[in-house]
Amino acid sequence: MQLTGKVALVTGAGSGIGKAAAQLLAQSGAKVAALGPTEDELKQTVEQIQQQDGEALPIVADISQPDQMQQAVQQIGERWGQIDIVFANAGINGVWSPLEELAPAEWDKTLNTNLKGTFLTVKYAIPYLKQRGGSVIITSSVNGTRMFSNTGATAYACSKAAQVAFSKMAALELAKYKVRVNVICPGAIETDIGENTEQRDLEHVREPVEYPEGKIPLTDGQPGSSEQVAQLVLFLASEASTHITGTEVWIDGGQSLLQG
């Protein structure tokens, strides 16, 4: 129970990596504020934590909306009086299409959710983090950081690259308060995010490349699991990583080294 006495805010906690991380952090002793866009999405996460004698608070908010995120953090403060861990995980793939066909509104939605949402999540938690020190973990991606071959994913890749720059700026700014800021960069992971991706007219812009043995060398092409990513989140949230900040960690089975 290495996180006993800690309070963790997890965004995108209703599914995939966020859900797995929320459950693992709770199993490790943390009280978890599980944040997502709808209460239905959070219900199973919170119930599973409570069934295992953990403590969880469901919080419904849109991470791209300042007033909603400010109120969300206020809820946590009123309930527990502290925030020690922030897992800024929520995000969308958005629309993947050629630049000429990508609408400005589609670009804005991806950047507002992924980049502005990360900023707001961290911004409003800072007053609590400064009180006791803590850990911020941000979910970026192999896209935009070490892999640029997913033609059409420009808005997504730009948002993910910017998250890495944000983390490095924040890590230096918050170091004096003993707040660490790190980034995880997952590759292909079994989650539901692909179901919310709209891909349009990519055939004529994508470079033709084949990987007969699969795109993930470590697993013969099989994607990783949310639980594997959650273990990395736990490490970065725990006392085991107290001298690590401003660092990105790729968790992709070598996918980005191959696809680059």
PDB file of C-alpha atoms in Angstrom:
ATOM      1  CA  MET A   1       0.000   0.000   0.000  1.00  0.00           C
ATOM      2  CA  GLN A   2       2.702   2.426  -1.086  1.00  0.00           C
ATOM      3  CA  LEU A   3       0.240   5.267  -1.763  1.00  0.00           C
ATOM      4  CA  THR A   4      -1.572   5.208   1.576  1.00  0.00           C
ATOM      5  CA  GLY A   5      -2.512   8.753   2.595  1.00  0.00           C
ATOM      6  CA  LYS A   6      -2.312  10.051  -0.971  1.00  0.00           C
ATOM      7  CA  VAL A   7      -5.092  11.516  -3.101  1.00  0.00           C
ATOM      8  CA  ALA A   8      -5.004  10.992  -6.871  1.00  0.00           C
ATOM      9  CA  LEU A   9      -6.916  12.762  -9.624  1.00  0.00           C
ATOM     10  CA  VAL A  10      -7.283  10.576 -12.720  1.00  0.00           C
ATOM     11  CA  THR A  11      -8.876  12.005 -15.863  1.00  0.00           C
ATOM     12  CA  GLY A  12     -10.380   9.730 -18.487  1.00  0.00           C
ATOM     13  CA  ALA A  13     -10.989   7.287 -15.647  1.00  0.00           C
ATOM     14  CA  GLY A  14     -14.007   5.604 -17.215  1.00  0.00           C
ATOM     15  CA  SER A  15     -12.142   3.353 -19.629  1.00  0.00           C
ATOM     16  CA  GLY A  16      -8.822   2.099 -20.941  1.00  0.00           C
ATOM     17  CA  ILE A  17      -5.616   3.383 -19.395  1.00  0.00           C
ATOM     18  CA  GLY A  18      -7.391   5.783 -17.051  1.00  0.00           C
ATOM     19  CA  LYS A  19      -9.619   3.085 -15.641  1.00  0.00           C
ATOM     20  CA  ALA A  20      -6.752   0.642 -15.150  1.00  0.00           C
ATOM     21  CA  ALA A  21      -4.632   3.323 -13.491  1.00  0.00           C
ATOM     22  CA  ALA A  22      -7.448   4.476 -11.196  1.00  0.00           C
ATOM     23  CA  GLN A  23      -7.970   0.911 -10.008  1.00  0.00           C
ATOM     24  CA  LEU A  24      -4.263   0.229  -9.471  1.00  0.00           C
ATOM     25  CA  LEU A  25      -3.670   3.500  -7.634  1.00  0.00           C
ATOM     26  CA  ALA A  26      -6.610   2.670  -5.372  1.00  0.00           C
ATOM     27  CA  GLN A  27      -5.287  -0.839  -4.765  1.00  0.00           C
ATOM     28  CA  SER A  28      -2.004   0.797  -3.759  1.00  0.00           C
ATOM     29  CA  GLY A  29      -3.757   2.851  -1.083  1.00  0.00           C
ATOM     30  CA  ALA A  30      -4.633   6.132  -2.802  1.00  0.00           C
ATOM     31  CA  LYS A  31      -8.000   7.811  -2.606  1.00  0.00           C
ATOM     32  CA  VAL A  32      -9.028   8.334  -6.220  1.00  0.00           C
ATOM     33  CA  ALA A  33     -10.995  11.139  -7.832  1.00  0.00           C
ATOM     34  CA  ALA A  34     -12.176   9.490 -11.052  1.00  0.00           C
ATOM     35  CA  LEU A  35     -12.995  12.157 -13.630  1.00  0.00           C
ATOM     36  CA  GLY A  36     -14.816  11.673 -16.923  1.00  0.00           C
ATOM     37  CA  PRO A  37     -17.394  13.311 -19.210  1.00  0.00           C
ATOM     38  CA  THR A  38     -20.410  11.285 -18.029  1.00  0.00           C
ATOM     39  CA  GLU A  39     -21.450   9.637 -14.776  1.00  0.00           C
ATOM     40  CA  ASP A  40     -22.384   6.403 -16.577  1.00  0.00           C
ATOM     41  CA  GLU A  41     -18.833   6.094 -17.863  1.00  0.00           C
ATOM     42  CA  LEU A  42     -17.386   6.405 -14.357  1.00  0.00           C
ATOM     43  CA  LYS A  43     -19.836   4.143 -12.554  1.00  0.00           C
ATOM     44  CA  GLN A  44     -18.039   0.849 -13.116  1.00  0.00           C
ATOM     45  CA  THR A  45     -14.617   2.273 -12.247  1.00  0.00           C
ATOM     46  CA  VAL A  46     -15.829   3.714  -8.952  1.00  0.00           C
ATOM     47  CA  GLU A  47     -17.880   0.640  -8.028  1.00  0.00           C
ATOM     48  CA  GLN A  48     -14.947  -1.701  -8.653  1.00  0.00           C
ATOM     49  CA  ILE A  49     -12.688   0.414  -6.456  1.00  0.00           C
ATOM     50  CA  GLN A  50     -15.268   0.489  -3.687  1.00  0.00           C
ATOM     51  CA  GLN A  51     -15.844  -3.254  -3.917  1.00  0.00           C
ATOM     52  CA  GLN A  52     -12.156  -3.725  -3.136  1.00  0.00           C
ATOM     53  CA  ASP A  53     -12.483  -1.468  -0.059  1.00  0.00           C
ATOM     54  CA  GLY A  54     -10.950   1.514  -1.831  1.00  0.00           C
ATOM     55  CA  GLU A  55     -12.203   5.070  -1.710  1.00  0.00           C
ATOM     56  CA  ALA A  56     -13.258   6.798  -4.931  1.00  0.00           C
ATOM     57  CA  LEU A  57     -15.107   9.956  -5.891  1.00  0.00           C
ATOM     58  CA  PRO A  58     -16.766  10.215  -9.330  1.00  0.00           C
ATOM     59  CA  ILE A  59     -16.417  13.654 -10.904  1.00  0.00           C
ATOM     60  CA  VAL A  60     -18.173  14.605 -14.138  1.00  0.00           C
ATOM     61  CA  ALA A  61     -16.371  17.314 -16.116  1.00  0.00           C
ATOM     62  CA  ASP A  62     -15.182  18.282 -19.582  1.00  0.00           C
ATOM     63  CA  ILE A  63     -11.421  18.737 -19.309  1.00  0.00           C
ATOM     64  CA  SER A  64     -11.436  21.457 -21.988  1.00  0.00           C
ATOM     65  CA  GLN A  65     -13.740  23.731 -19.951  1.00  0.00           C
ATOM     66  CA  PRO A  66     -12.021  25.933 -17.341  1.00  0.00           C
ATOM     67  CA  ASP A  67     -15.050  26.407 -15.098  1.00  0.00           C
ATOM     68  CA  GLN A  68     -15.787  22.688 -15.001  1.00  0.00           C
ATOM     69  CA  MET A  69     -12.195  21.754 -14.180  1.00  0.00           C
ATOM     70  CA  GLN A  70     -11.931  24.435 -11.523  1.00  0.00           C
ATOM     71  CA  GLN A  71     -15.091  23.099  -9.898  1.00  0.00           C
ATOM     72  CA  ALA A  72     -13.829  19.512 -10.208  1.00  0.00           C
ATOM     73  CA  VAL A  73     -10.636  20.287  -8.322  1.00  0.00           C
ATOM     74  CA  GLN A  74     -12.648  22.243  -5.749  1.00  0.00           C
ATOM     75  CA  GLN A  75     -14.778  19.133  -5.172  1.00  0.00           C
ATOM     76  CA  ILE A  76     -11.675  17.090  -4.435  1.00  0.00           C
ATOM     77  CA  GLY A  77     -10.371  19.747  -2.078  1.00  0.00           C
ATOM     78  CA  GLU A  78     -13.648  19.868  -0.188  1.00  0.00           C
ATOM     79  CA  ARG A  79     -13.745  16.079   0.106  1.00  0.00           C
ATOM     80  CA  TRP A  80     -10.144  15.286   1.013  1.00  0.00           C
ATOM     81  CA  GLY A  81      -8.274  18.578   1.411  1.00  0.00           C
ATOM     82  CA  GLN A  82      -5.321  17.523  -0.717  1.00  0.00           C
ATOM     83  CA  ILE A  83      -4.160  16.327  -4.130  1.00  0.00           C
ATOM     84  CA  ASP A  84      -0.858  14.475  -4.336  1.00  0.00           C
ATOM     85  CA  ILE A  85      -1.045  12.728  -7.713  1.00  0.00           C
ATOM     86  CA  VAL A  86      -2.452  14.025 -10.991  1.00  0.00           C
ATOM     87  CA  PHE A  87      -2.772  11.636 -13.893  1.00  0.00           C
ATOM     88  CA  ALA A  88      -3.733  13.880 -16.821  1.00  0.00           C
ATOM     89  CA  ASN A  89      -4.738  11.046 -19.074  1.00  0.00           C
ATOM     90  CA  ALA A  90      -7.945  12.045 -20.870  1.00  0.00           C
ATOM     91  CA  GLY A  91      -7.713  12.714 -24.574  1.00  0.00           C
ATOM     92  CA  ILE A  92      -9.116  11.990 -28.016  1.00  0.00           C
ATOM     93  CA  ASN A  93      -7.678  10.822 -31.313  1.00  0.00           C
ATOM     94  CA  GLY A  94      -9.948  13.236 -33.138  1.00  0.00           C
ATOM     95  CA  VAL A  95     -10.148  13.343 -36.929  1.00  0.00           C
ATOM     96  CA  TRP A  96      -7.304  11.887 -38.958  1.00  0.00           C
ATOM     97  CA  SER A  97      -7.337  13.245 -42.510  1.00  0.00           C
ATOM     98  CA  PRO A  98      -5.196  15.075 -45.071  1.00  0.00           C
ATOM     99  CA  LEU A  99      -4.403  18.653 -44.017  1.00  0.00           C
ATOM    100  CA  GLU A 100      -6.384  20.117 -46.887  1.00  0.00           C
ATOM    101  CA  GLU A 101      -9.497  18.315 -45.725  1.00  0.00           C
ATOM    102  CA  LEU A 102      -9.107  18.849 -41.977  1.00  0.00           C
ATOM    103  CA  ALA A 103     -11.595  21.471 -40.822  1.00  0.00           C
ATOM    104  CA  PRO A 104     -10.373  24.194 -38.451  1.00  0.00           C
ATOM    105  CA  ALA A 105     -13.072  23.167 -35.979  1.00  0.00           C
ATOM    106  CA  GLU A 106     -11.745  19.589 -36.029  1.00  0.00           C
ATOM    107  CA  TRP A 107      -8.214  20.834 -35.369  1.00  0.00           C
ATOM    108  CA  ASP A 108      -9.491  22.996 -32.499  1.00  0.00           C
ATOM    109  CA  LYS A 109     -11.405  20.145 -30.871  1.00  0.00           C
ATOM    110  CA  THR A 110      -8.332  17.904 -30.780  1.00  0.00           C
ATOM    111  CA  LEU A 111      -6.024  20.619 -29.442  1.00  0.00           C
ATOM    112  CA  ASN A 112      -8.582  21.906 -26.952  1.00  0.00           C
ATOM    113  CA  THR A 113      -9.164  18.456 -25.522  1.00  0.00           C
ATOM    114  CA  ASN A 114      -5.634  17.079 -25.520  1.00  0.00           C
ATOM    115  CA  LEU A 115      -3.483  20.141 -24.875  1.00  0.00           C
ATOM    116  CA  LYS A 116      -5.757  22.693 -23.235  1.00  0.00           C
ATOM    117  CA  GLY A 117      -7.331  19.889 -21.206  1.00  0.00           C
ATOM    118  CA  THR A 118      -3.917  18.885 -19.883  1.00  0.00           C
ATOM    119  CA  PHE A 119      -3.122  22.509 -19.031  1.00  0.00           C
ATOM    120  CA  LEU A 120      -6.395  22.997 -17.140  1.00  0.00           C
ATOM    121  CA  THR A 121      -6.074  19.703 -15.265  1.00  0.00           C
ATOM    122  CA  VAL A 122      -2.615  20.603 -14.014  1.00  0.00           C
ATOM    123  CA  LYS A 123      -3.258  24.325 -13.524  1.00  0.00           C
ATOM    124  CA  TYR A 124      -6.104  23.975 -11.074  1.00  0.00           C
ATOM    125  CA  ALA A 125      -4.399  21.186  -9.122  1.00  0.00           C
ATOM    126  CA  ILE A 126      -1.173  23.155  -8.560  1.00  0.00           C
ATOM    127  CA  PRO A 127      -2.250  24.943  -5.340  1.00  0.00           C
ATOM    128  CA  TYR A 128      -2.846  21.536  -3.728  1.00  0.00           C
ATOM    129  CA  LEU A 129       0.282  19.932  -5.188  1.00  0.00           C
ATOM    130  CA  LYS A 130       2.437  22.762  -3.827  1.00  0.00           C
ATOM    131  CA  GLN A 131       1.294  22.084  -0.280  1.00  0.00           C
ATOM    132  CA  ARG A 132       2.909  18.655   0.051  1.00  0.00           C
ATOM    133  CA  GLY A 133       4.755  18.007  -3.178  1.00  0.00           C
ATOM    134  CA  GLY A 134       3.580  15.310  -5.516  1.00  0.00           C
ATOM    135  CA  SER A 135       3.597  13.760  -8.946  1.00  0.00           C
ATOM    136  CA  VAL A 136       2.005  14.768 -12.239  1.00  0.00           C
ATOM    137  CA  ILE A 137       1.856  12.167 -15.001  1.00  0.00           C
ATOM    138  CA  ILE A 138       0.666  13.135 -18.476  1.00  0.00           C
ATOM    139  CA  THR A 139      -0.436  10.712 -21.181  1.00  0.00           C
ATOM    140  CA  SER A 140       1.146  11.699 -24.476  1.00  0.00           C
ATOM    141  CA  SER A 141       1.785   9.197 -27.281  1.00  0.00           C
ATOM    142  CA  VAL A 142       4.398   7.723 -29.580  1.00  0.00           C
ATOM    143  CA  ASN A 143       2.732   9.909 -32.218  1.00  0.00           C
ATOM    144  CA  GLY A 144       4.357  13.310 -32.380  1.00  0.00           C
ATOM    145  CA  THR A 145       7.203  12.306 -30.061  1.00  0.00           C
ATOM    146  CA  ARG A 146       9.050   9.423 -31.720  1.00  0.00           C
ATOM    147  CA  MET A 147       6.723   8.362 -34.513  1.00  0.00           C
ATOM    148  CA  PHE A 148       5.576  10.459 -37.457  1.00  0.00           C
ATOM    149  CA  SER A 149       4.454   7.848 -39.970  1.00  0.00           C
ATOM    150  CA  ASN A 150       0.727   7.966 -39.147  1.00  0.00           C
ATOM    151  CA  THR A 151      -0.083  10.337 -41.974  1.00  0.00           C
ATOM    152  CA  GLY A 152      -3.256  12.301 -41.328  1.00  0.00           C
ATOM    153  CA  ALA A 153      -2.857  12.340 -37.548  1.00  0.00           C
ATOM    154  CA  THR A 154      -1.346  15.835 -37.655  1.00  0.00           C
ATOM    155  CA  ALA A 155      -3.622  17.523 -35.108  1.00  0.00           C
ATOM    156  CA  TYR A 156      -3.280  14.595 -32.739  1.00  0.00           C
ATOM    157  CA  ALA A 157       0.507  14.382 -33.124  1.00  0.00           C
ATOM    158  CA  CYS A 158       0.897  18.141 -32.592  1.00  0.00           C
ATOM    159  CA  SER A 159      -1.165  17.982 -29.402  1.00  0.00           C
ATOM    160  CA  LYS A 160       0.926  15.093 -28.117  1.00  0.00           C
ATOM    161  CA  ALA A 161       4.252  16.750 -28.940  1.00  0.00           C
ATOM    162  CA  ALA A 162       3.080  19.895 -27.158  1.00  0.00           C
ATOM    163  CA  GLN A 163       2.228  17.887 -24.043  1.00  0.00           C
ATOM    164  CA  VAL A 164       5.883  16.847 -23.800  1.00  0.00           C
ATOM    165  CA  ALA A 165       7.025  20.485 -24.041  1.00  0.00           C
ATOM    166  CA  PHE A 166       4.412  21.445 -21.438  1.00  0.00           C
ATOM    167  CA  SER A 167       5.669  18.787 -19.049  1.00  0.00           C
ATOM    168  CA  LYS A 168       9.264  19.967 -19.280  1.00  0.00           C
ATOM    169  CA  MET A 169       8.299  23.587 -18.654  1.00  0.00           C
ATOM    170  CA  ALA A 170       6.077  22.574 -15.741  1.00  0.00           C
ATOM    171  CA  ALA A 171       8.711  20.232 -14.288  1.00  0.00           C
ATOM    172  CA  LEU A 172      11.222  23.047 -13.939  1.00  0.00           C
ATOM    173  CA  GLU A 173       8.680  25.552 -12.657  1.00  0.00           C
ATOM    174  CA  LEU A 174       7.294  23.214 -10.005  1.00  0.00           C
ATOM    175  CA  ALA A 175      10.535  21.533  -8.905  1.00  0.00           C
ATOM    176  CA  LYS A 176      11.011  23.998  -6.029  1.00  0.00           C
ATOM    177  CA  TYR A 177       7.737  22.693  -4.587  1.00  0.00           C
ATOM    178  CA  LYS A 178       8.874  19.050  -4.858  1.00  0.00           C
ATOM    179  CA  VAL A 179       6.330  18.414  -7.612  1.00  0.00           C
ATOM    180  CA  ARG A 180       7.534  16.049 -10.330  1.00  0.00           C
ATOM    181  CA  VAL A 181       6.091  16.160 -13.852  1.00  0.00           C
ATOM    182  CA  ASN A 182       6.610  13.281 -16.260  1.00  0.00           C
ATOM    183  CA  VAL A 183       5.096  11.953 -19.473  1.00  0.00           C
ATOM    184  CA  ILE A 184       4.187   8.502 -20.652  1.00  0.00           C
ATOM    185  CA  CYS A 185       4.098   7.783 -24.379  1.00  0.00           C
ATOM    186  CA  PRO A 186       2.068   4.648 -25.102  1.00  0.00           C
ATOM    187  CA  GLY A 187       2.082   2.939 -28.461  1.00  0.00           C
ATOM    188  CA  ALA A 188      -0.641   0.533 -29.539  1.00  0.00           C
ATOM    189  CA  ILE A 189      -2.586  -0.347 -26.391  1.00  0.00           C
ATOM    190  CA  GLU A 190      -5.859  -2.246 -26.169  1.00  0.00           C
ATOM    191  CA  THR A 191      -8.296   0.574 -25.340  1.00  0.00           C
ATOM    192  CA  ASP A 192     -11.517   1.999 -26.777  1.00  0.00           C
ATOM    193  CA  ILE A 193      -9.946   5.196 -28.126  1.00  0.00           C
ATOM    194  CA  GLY A 194      -9.761   3.802 -31.664  1.00  0.00           C
ATOM    195  CA  GLU A 195     -13.537   3.508 -31.765  1.00  0.00           C
ATOM    196  CA  ASN A 196     -13.760   7.302 -31.454  1.00  0.00           C
ATOM    197  CA  THR A 197     -11.331   8.028 -34.272  1.00  0.00           C
ATOM    198  CA  GLU A 198     -12.612   9.351 -37.585  1.00  0.00           C
ATOM    199  CA  GLN A 199     -10.272   8.590 -40.466  1.00  0.00           C
ATOM    200  CA  ARG A 200     -10.978  10.203 -43.845  1.00  0.00           C
ATOM    201  CA  ASP A 201      -9.364   9.850 -47.269  1.00  0.00           C
ATOM    202  CA  LEU A 202      -5.945   8.753 -46.045  1.00  0.00           C
ATOM    203  CA  GLU A 203      -5.196   6.255 -48.785  1.00  0.00           C
ATOM    204  CA  HIS A 204      -3.719   8.780 -51.212  1.00  0.00           C
ATOM    205  CA  VAL A 205      -1.496  10.554 -48.655  1.00  0.00           C
ATOM    206  CA  ARG A 206      -0.194   7.660 -46.564  1.00  0.00           C
ATOM    207  CA  GLU A 207       3.185   6.179 -47.519  1.00  0.00           C
ATOM    208  CA  PRO A 208       2.784   2.454 -48.303  1.00  0.00           C
ATOM    209  CA  VAL A 209       4.739   0.381 -45.768  1.00  0.00           C
ATOM    210  CA  GLU A 210       4.248  -3.253 -44.796  1.00  0.00           C
ATOM    211  CA  TYR A 211       5.353  -5.013 -41.603  1.00  0.00           C
ATOM    212  CA  PRO A 212       4.920  -8.742 -42.290  1.00  0.00           C
ATOM    213  CA  GLU A 213       6.000  -9.673 -38.761  1.00  0.00           C
ATOM    214  CA  GLY A 214       3.842  -6.971 -37.134  1.00  0.00           C
ATOM    215  CA  LYS A 215       4.513  -3.422 -35.998  1.00  0.00           C
ATOM    216  CA  ILE A 216       5.446  -4.251 -32.388  1.00  0.00           C
ATOM    217  CA  PRO A 217       8.759  -6.142 -32.207  1.00  0.00           C
ATOM    218  CA  LEU A 218       8.637  -7.100 -28.524  1.00  0.00           C
ATOM    219  CA  THR A 219       5.290  -8.917 -28.806  1.00  0.00           C
ATOM    220  CA  ASP A 220       5.240 -10.132 -32.418  1.00  0.00           C
ATOM    221  CA  GLY A 221       2.719  -7.452 -33.318  1.00  0.00           C
ATOM    222  CA  GLN A 222       0.388  -7.755 -30.315  1.00  0.00           C
ATOM    223  CA  PRO A 223      -0.668  -4.501 -28.614  1.00  0.00           C
ATOM    224  CA  GLY A 224       0.085  -3.785 -24.981  1.00  0.00           C
ATOM    225  CA  SER A 225      -2.530  -3.651 -22.238  1.00  0.00           C
ATOM    226  CA  SER A 226      -3.926  -0.823 -20.143  1.00  0.00           C
ATOM    227  CA  GLU A 227      -2.758  -2.695 -17.056  1.00  0.00           C
ATOM    228  CA  GLN A 228       0.858  -2.569 -18.270  1.00  0.00           C
ATOM    229  CA  VAL A 229       0.593   1.192 -18.699  1.00  0.00           C
ATOM    230  CA  ALA A 230      -1.013   1.477 -15.257  1.00  0.00           C
ATOM    231  CA  GLN A 231       2.076  -0.139 -13.726  1.00  0.00           C
ATOM    232  CA  LEU A 232       4.199   2.649 -15.246  1.00  0.00           C
ATOM    233  CA  VAL A 233       1.800   5.252 -13.870  1.00  0.00           C
ATOM    234  CA  LEU A 234       2.083   3.692 -10.408  1.00  0.00           C
ATOM    235  CA  PHE A 235       5.882   3.816 -10.590  1.00  0.00           C
ATOM    236  CA  LEU A 236       5.869   7.511 -11.547  1.00  0.00           C
ATOM    237  CA  ALA A 237       3.292   8.275  -8.844  1.00  0.00           C
ATOM    238  CA  SER A 238       5.211   6.481  -6.115  1.00  0.00           C
ATOM    239  CA  GLU A 239       8.261   7.179  -3.986  1.00  0.00           C
ATOM    240  CA  ALA A 240      10.227   4.859  -6.290  1.00  0.00           C
ATOM    241  CA  SER A 241      10.582   7.711  -8.815  1.00  0.00           C
ATOM    242  CA  THR A 242      11.345  10.670  -6.554  1.00  0.00           C
ATOM    243  CA  HIS A 243      14.392  11.773  -8.587  1.00  0.00           C
ATOM    244  CA  ILE A 244      12.667  11.626 -11.986  1.00  0.00           C
ATOM    245  CA  THR A 245      11.069  14.729 -13.492  1.00  0.00           C
ATOM    246  CA  GLY A 246      10.718  16.324 -16.912  1.00  0.00           C
ATOM    247  CA  THR A 247      11.121  12.928 -18.525  1.00  0.00           C
ATOM    248  CA  GLU A 248       9.132  11.058 -21.153  1.00  0.00           C
ATOM    249  CA  VAL A 249       8.907   7.270 -21.073  1.00  0.00           C
ATOM    250  CA  TRP A 250       7.842   5.300 -24.141  1.00  0.00           C
ATOM    251  CA  ILE A 251       5.810   2.164 -23.473  1.00  0.00           C
ATOM    252  CA  ASP A 252       5.267   0.594 -26.855  1.00  0.00           C
ATOM    253  CA  GLY A 253       7.179  -2.679 -27.182  1.00  0.00           C
ATOM    254  CA  GLY A 254       9.583  -1.040 -29.623  1.00  0.00           C
ATOM    255  CA  GLN A 255       6.826   0.039 -32.025  1.00  0.00           C
ATOM    256  CA  SER A 256       8.069   3.609 -32.422  1.00  0.00           C
ATOM    257  CA  LEU A 257      11.636   2.433 -33.082  1.00  0.00           C
ATOM    258  CA  LEU A 258      10.378   0.373 -36.007  1.00  0.00           C
ATOM    259  CA  GLN A 259       7.752   2.714 -37.431  1.00  0.00           C
ATOM    260  CA  GLY A 260       9.415   6.044 -36.636  1.00  0.00           C
TER     261      GLY A 260
END
